[in-house]
Coordinates of C-alpha atoms and ligand atoms in Angstrom, one line a residue:
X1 CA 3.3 -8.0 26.2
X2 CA 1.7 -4.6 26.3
X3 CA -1.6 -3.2 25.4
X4 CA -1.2 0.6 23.8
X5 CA -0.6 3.1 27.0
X6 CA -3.4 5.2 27.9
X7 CA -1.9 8.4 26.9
X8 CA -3.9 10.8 25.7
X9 CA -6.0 11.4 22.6
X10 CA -3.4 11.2 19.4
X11 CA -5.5 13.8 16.4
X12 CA -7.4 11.8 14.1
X13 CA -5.2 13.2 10.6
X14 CA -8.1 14.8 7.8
X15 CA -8.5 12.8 5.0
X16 CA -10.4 15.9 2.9
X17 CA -12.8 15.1 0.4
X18 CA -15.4 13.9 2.9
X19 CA -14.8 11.2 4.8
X20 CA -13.4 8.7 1.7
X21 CA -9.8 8.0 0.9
X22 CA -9.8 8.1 -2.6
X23 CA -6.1 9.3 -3.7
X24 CA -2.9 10.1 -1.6
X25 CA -3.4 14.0 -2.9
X26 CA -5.7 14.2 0.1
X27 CA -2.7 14.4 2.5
X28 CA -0.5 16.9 2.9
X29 CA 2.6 16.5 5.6
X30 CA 0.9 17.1 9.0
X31 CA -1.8 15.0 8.0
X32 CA 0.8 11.7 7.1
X33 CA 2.5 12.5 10.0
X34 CA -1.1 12.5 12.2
X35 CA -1.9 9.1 10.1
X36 CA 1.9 7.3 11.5
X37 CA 1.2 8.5 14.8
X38 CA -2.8 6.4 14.8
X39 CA -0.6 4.1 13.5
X40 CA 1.7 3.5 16.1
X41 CA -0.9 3.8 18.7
X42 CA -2.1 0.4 17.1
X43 CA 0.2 -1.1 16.3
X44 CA 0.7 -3.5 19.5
X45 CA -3.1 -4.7 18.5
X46 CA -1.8 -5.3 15.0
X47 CA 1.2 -7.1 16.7
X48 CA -1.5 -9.2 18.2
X49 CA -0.4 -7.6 21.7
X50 CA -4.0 -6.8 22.3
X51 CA -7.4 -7.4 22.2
X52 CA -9.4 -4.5 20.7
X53 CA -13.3 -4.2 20.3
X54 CA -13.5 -1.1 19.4
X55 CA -15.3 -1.6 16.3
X56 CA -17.8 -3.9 17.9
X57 CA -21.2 -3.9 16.3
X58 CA -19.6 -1.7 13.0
X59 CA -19.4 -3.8 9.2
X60 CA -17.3 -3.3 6.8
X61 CA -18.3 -4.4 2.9
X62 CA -14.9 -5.7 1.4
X63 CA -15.8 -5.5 -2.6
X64 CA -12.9 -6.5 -4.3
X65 CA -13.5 -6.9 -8.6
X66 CA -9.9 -7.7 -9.3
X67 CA -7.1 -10.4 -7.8
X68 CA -5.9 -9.8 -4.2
X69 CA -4.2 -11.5 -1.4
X70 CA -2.9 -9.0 0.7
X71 CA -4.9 -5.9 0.7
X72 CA -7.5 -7.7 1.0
X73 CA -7.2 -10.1 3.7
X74 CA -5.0 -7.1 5.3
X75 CA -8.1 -4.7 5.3
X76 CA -10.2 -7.1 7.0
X77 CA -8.1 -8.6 9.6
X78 CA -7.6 -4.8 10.4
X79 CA -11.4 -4.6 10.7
X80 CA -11.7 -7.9 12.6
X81 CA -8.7 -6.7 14.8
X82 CA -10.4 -3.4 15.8
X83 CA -13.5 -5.7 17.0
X84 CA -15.9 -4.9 13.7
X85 CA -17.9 -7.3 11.5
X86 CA -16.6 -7.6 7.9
X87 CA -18.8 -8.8 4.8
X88 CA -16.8 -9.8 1.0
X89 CA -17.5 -9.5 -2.4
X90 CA -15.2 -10.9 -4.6
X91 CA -15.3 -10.9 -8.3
X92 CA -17.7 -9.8 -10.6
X93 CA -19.5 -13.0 -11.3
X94 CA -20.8 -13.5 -7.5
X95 CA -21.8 -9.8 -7.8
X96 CA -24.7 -8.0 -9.4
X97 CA -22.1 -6.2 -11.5
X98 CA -22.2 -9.6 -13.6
X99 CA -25.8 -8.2 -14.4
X100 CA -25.4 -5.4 -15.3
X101 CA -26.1 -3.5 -12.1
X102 CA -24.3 0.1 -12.3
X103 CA -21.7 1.1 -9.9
X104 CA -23.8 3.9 -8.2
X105 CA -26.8 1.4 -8.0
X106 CA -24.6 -0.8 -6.3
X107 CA -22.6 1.5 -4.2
X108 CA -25.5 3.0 -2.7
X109 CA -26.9 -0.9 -1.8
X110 CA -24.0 -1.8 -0.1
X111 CA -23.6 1.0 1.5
X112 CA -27.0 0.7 3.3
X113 CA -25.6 -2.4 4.6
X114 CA -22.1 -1.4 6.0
X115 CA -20.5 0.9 8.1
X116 CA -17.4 1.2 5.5
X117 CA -16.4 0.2 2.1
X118 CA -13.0 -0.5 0.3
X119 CA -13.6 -1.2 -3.3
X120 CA -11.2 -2.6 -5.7
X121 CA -12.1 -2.4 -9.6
X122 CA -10.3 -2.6 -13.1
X123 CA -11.5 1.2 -14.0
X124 CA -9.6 4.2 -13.0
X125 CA -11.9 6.7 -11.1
X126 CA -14.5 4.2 -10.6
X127 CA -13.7 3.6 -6.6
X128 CA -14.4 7.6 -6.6
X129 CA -17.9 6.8 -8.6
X130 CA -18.7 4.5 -5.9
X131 CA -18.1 6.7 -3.6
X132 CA -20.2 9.5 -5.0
X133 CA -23.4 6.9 -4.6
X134 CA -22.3 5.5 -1.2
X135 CA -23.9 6.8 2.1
X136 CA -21.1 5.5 4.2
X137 CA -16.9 6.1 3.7
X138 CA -15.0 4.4 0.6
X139 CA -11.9 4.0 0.7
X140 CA -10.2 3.0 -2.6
X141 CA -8.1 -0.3 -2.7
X142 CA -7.1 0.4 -5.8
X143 CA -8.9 1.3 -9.0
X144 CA -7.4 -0.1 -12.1
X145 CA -3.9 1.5 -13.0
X146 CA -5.3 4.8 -11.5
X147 CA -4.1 5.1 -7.6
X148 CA -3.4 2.6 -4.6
X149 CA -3.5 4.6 -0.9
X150 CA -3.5 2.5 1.6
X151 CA -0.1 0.7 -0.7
X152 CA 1.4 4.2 -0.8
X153 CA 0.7 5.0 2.8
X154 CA 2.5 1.6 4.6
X155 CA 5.4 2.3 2.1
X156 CA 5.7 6.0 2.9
X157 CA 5.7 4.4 6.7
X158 CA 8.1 1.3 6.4
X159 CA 10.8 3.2 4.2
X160 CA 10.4 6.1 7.2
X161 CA 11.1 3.6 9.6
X162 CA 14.0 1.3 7.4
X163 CA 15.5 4.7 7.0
X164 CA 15.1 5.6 10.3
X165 CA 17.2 2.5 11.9
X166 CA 19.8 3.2 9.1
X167 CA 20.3 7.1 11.3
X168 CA 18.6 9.0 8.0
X169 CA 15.6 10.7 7.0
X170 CA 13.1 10.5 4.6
X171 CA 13.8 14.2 3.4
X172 CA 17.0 13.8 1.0
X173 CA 15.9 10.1 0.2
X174 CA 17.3 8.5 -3.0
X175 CA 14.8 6.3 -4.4
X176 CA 15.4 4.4 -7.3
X177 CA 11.7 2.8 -8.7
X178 CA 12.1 -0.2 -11.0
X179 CA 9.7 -2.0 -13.1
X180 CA 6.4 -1.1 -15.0
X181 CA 6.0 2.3 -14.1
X182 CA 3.4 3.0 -16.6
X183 CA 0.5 0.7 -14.8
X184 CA 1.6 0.0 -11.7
X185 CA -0.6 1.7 -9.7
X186 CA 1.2 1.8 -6.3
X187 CA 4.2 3.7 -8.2
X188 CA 1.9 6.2 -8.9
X189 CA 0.3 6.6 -5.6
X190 CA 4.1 6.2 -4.0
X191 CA 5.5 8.9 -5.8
X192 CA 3.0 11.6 -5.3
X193 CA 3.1 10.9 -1.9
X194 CA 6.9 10.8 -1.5
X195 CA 6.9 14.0 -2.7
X196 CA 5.1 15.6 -0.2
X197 CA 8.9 14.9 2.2
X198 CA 11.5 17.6 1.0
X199 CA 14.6 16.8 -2.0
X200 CA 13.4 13.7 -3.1
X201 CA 15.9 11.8 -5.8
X202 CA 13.7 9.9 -7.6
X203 CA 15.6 7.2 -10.2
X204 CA 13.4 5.4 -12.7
X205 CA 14.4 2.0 -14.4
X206 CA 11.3 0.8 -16.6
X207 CA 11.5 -1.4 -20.2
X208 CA 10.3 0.4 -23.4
X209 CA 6.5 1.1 -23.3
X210 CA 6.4 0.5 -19.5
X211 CA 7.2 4.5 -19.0
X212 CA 6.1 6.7 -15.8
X213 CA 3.0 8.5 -16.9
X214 CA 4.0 12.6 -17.4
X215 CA 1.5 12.9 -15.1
X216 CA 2.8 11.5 -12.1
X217 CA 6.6 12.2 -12.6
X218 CA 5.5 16.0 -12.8
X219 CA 4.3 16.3 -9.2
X220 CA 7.3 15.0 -8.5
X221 CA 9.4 18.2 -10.6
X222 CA 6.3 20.4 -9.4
X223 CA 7.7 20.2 -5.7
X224 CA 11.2 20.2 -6.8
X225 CA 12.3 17.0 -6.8
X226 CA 14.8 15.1 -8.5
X227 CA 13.3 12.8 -11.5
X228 CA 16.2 11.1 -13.2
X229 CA 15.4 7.9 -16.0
X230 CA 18.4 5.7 -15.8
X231 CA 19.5 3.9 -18.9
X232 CA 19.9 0.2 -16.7
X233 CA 18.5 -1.3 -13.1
X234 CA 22.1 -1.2 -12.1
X235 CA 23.0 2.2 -12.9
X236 CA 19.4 3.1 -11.2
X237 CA 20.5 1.5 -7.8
X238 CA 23.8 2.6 -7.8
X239 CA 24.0 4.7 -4.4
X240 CA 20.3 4.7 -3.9
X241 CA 19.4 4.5 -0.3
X242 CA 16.0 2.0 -1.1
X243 CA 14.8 0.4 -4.1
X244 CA 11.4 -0.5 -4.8
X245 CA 11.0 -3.1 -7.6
X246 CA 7.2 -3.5 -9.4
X247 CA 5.7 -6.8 -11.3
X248 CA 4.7 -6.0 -15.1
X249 CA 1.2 -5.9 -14.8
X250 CA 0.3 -8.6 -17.0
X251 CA -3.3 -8.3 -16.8
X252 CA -2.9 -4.2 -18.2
X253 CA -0.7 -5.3 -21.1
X254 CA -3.2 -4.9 -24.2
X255 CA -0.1 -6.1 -26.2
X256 CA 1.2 -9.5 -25.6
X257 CA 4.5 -9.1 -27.5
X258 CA 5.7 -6.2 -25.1
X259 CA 4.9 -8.3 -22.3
X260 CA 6.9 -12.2 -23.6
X261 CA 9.9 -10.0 -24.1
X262 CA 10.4 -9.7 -20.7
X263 CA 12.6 -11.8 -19.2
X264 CA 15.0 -13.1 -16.5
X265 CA 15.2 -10.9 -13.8
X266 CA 13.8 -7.4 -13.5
X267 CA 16.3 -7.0 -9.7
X268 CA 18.6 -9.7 -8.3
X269 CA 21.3 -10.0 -6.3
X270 CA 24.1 -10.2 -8.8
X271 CA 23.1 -6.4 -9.9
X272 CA 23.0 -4.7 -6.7
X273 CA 26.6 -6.6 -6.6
X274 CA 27.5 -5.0 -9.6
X275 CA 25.6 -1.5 -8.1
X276 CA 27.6 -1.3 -4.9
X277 CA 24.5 -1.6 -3.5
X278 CA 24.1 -4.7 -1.3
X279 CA 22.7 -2.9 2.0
X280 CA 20.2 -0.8 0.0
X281 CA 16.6 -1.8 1.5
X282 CA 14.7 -3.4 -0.7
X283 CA 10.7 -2.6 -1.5
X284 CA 8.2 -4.2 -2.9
X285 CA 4.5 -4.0 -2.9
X286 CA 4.1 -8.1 -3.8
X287 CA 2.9 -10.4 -5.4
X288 CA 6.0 -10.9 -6.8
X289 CA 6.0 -13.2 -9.6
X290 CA 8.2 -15.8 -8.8
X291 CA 7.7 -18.1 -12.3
X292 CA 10.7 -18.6 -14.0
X293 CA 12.3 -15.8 -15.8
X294 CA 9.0 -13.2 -14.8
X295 CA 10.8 -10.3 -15.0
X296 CA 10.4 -9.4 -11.2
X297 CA 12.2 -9.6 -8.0
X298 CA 14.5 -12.5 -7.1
X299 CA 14.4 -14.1 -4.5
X300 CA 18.2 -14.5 -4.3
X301 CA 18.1 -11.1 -2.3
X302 CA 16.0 -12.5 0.5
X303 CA 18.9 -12.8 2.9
X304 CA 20.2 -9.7 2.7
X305 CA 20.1 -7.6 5.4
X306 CA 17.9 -4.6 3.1
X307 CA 14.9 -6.8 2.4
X308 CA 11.5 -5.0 3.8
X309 CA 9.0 -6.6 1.7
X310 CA 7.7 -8.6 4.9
X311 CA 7.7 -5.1 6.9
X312 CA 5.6 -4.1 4.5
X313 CA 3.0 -6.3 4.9
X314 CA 3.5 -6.2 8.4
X315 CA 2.9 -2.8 8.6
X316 CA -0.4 -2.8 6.4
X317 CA -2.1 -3.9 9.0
X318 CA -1.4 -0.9 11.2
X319 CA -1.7 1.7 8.7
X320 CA -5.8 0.0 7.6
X321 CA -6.5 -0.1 11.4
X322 CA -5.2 3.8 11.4
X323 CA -7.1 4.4 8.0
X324 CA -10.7 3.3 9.9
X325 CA -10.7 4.7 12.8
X326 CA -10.1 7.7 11.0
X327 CA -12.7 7.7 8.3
X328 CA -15.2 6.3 10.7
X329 CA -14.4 9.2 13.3
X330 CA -12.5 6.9 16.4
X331 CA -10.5 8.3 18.7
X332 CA -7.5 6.8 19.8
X333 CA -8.6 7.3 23.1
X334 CA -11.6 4.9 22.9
X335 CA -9.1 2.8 21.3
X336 CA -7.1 2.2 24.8
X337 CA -10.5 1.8 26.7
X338 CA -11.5 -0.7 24.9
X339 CA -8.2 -2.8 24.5
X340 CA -6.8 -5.6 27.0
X341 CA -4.3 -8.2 27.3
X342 CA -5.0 -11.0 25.2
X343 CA -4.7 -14.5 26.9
X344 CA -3.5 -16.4 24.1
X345 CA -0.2 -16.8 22.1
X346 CA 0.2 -17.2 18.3
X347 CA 3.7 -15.2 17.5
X348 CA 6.3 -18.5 17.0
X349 CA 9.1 -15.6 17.0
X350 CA 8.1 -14.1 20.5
Ligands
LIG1 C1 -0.4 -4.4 -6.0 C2 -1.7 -4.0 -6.7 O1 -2.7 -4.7 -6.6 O2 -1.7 -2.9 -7.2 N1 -0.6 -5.3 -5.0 C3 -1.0 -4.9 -3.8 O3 -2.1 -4.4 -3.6 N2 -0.1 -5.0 -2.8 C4 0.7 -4.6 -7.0 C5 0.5 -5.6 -8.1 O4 -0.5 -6.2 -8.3 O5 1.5 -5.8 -8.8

């Protein structure tokens, strides 16, 4: 298969706000188009199509104080892919945290021995108090129920490209959003970013106390968008085009009661049945909870032909590659000069 063409130098997009990627308001249009089109330049490399050392001799400090799986092992295979070094954290009791060391005290000790940072952490605004103390970029994977970029940037760019192969746009998009709205992160970073595309329809399915914050849902109206709170899931995905379903944040949940009520199924098959709504594609930013009665996703909708929950995870890796070379100043062109056809085969779908 193909290394990435040698085709000219694709704009780096600017991030704003220095060289961190804190929060999706950093973007405008121009500059998440300019981010896709990094993205596609690597996405062979991602595709394990090539062999890029790019990043060779560069570190990047993984520091991850809450749960995670994808983001991330996705954020440092991206690293690893682009030919950089990566060093983890995870937890605060194999940190310094666990004594009482202060963010900024450890920010700026990490930072002396990385190129990069992405910090995950239970506090919202704390990835942007690390990055206040840090002398090299942060990028934020996530800080408490506050904001999730990178998430919000590889949704914006699978439900671009699901939409795509489907002959529509993202402009006019009907998005219905199910689940806890009120602390799932990604939601909040998703719709602020969404709404940066033109007549959005946003429709918002979430149980009592689980409610969008006013603060997110009014960018949204701010930029003229549709916000519509739908009295069931299946009246929310009736004649939606995509449907992005969220886990109850457990861990968030300060009362317990609010949380054992939910049960059964938060999506499943039977309701987009009942919707009309079979071929809608279907989001997720995972894990789901797949325990009995969990009040997520089911996975009786796994066959159908909408599921994108694996394209999303896919296309992580892309966007995180696209994410450093940008903060750390690479050019796409020193991207193809240093990629080559990789002599191996791992792919058992090729
Ligand atoms: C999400 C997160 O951590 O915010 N997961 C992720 O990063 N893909 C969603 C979640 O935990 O529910």
């Amino acid at each position: 298969m193909s290394v990435p063409p040698v085709s000219g130098d694709v704009p780096l997009p600017p991030f704003g706000q220095g060289r961190h990627l804190l929060s999706v308001s950093q973007f405008d249009r121009a500059g998440l188009q300019a981010l896709f089109d990094v993205a596609e330049v690597v996405r062979p490399i991602a595709q394990r199509n090539g062999v890029c050392t790019v990043l060779d001799g560069a570190m990047l400090g993984s520091l991850f104080f809450e749960p995670s799986t994808r983001t991330r092992l996705s954020f440092e295979s991206a690293f690893l892919r682009l030919g950089g070094e990566v060093t983890t954290t995870t937890g605060f009791t194999f940190s310094s945290m666990a004594k009482g060391e202060s963010i900024a005290d450890t920010a700026r000790v990490v930072s002396g021995y990385s190129d990069v940072l992405v910090v995950r952490h239970p506090d919202v605004g704390s990835v942007a108090q690390f990055a206040a103390a840090s002398v090299v970029p942060v990028i934020n994977g996530g800080d408490g129920a506050g904001e999730h970029p990178s998430q919000a940037l590889l949704d914006c760019y699978t439900l671009e490209q699901e939409l795509a192969a489907r002959g529509k746009p993202m402009d006019g998009c009907r998005l219905a959003i199910l689940g806890d709205l009120r602390f799932g992160r990604t939601v909040h970073s998703l719709i602020r970013l969404m709404s940066l595309y033109d007549d959005i329809a946003f429709t918002l399915f979430a149980p009592a106390g689980l409610e969008l914050p006013e603060e997110v849902s009014s960018v949204a109206l701010a930029r003229g968008h549709r916000v519509r709170v739908a009295p069931s899931v299946v009246d929310a995905v009736r004649g939606a085009d995509a449907v992005y379903a969220t886990r109850v944040q457990r861990e968030r949940l300060t009362d317990e009661r609010s949380a054992s009520s939910l049960v059964g199924d938060l999506l499943n098959r039977s309701m987009l049945e009942q919707a009309g709504n079979l071929e809608a594609v279907i989001m997720h930013p995972l894990p789901r909870d797949s325990r009995p009665g969990s009040y997520d996703l089911s996975s009786d909708v796994d066959d159908l032909p909408g599921l994108a929950i694996f394209h999303q995870t896919d296309n992580g890796l892309a966007i995180r590659m696209a994410i450093f070379l940008t903060v750390l100043g690479v050019s796409t062109e020193a991207v193809h000069l240093t990629t080559k056809q990789r002599p191996w085969r791992a792919d058992l779908r090729a």
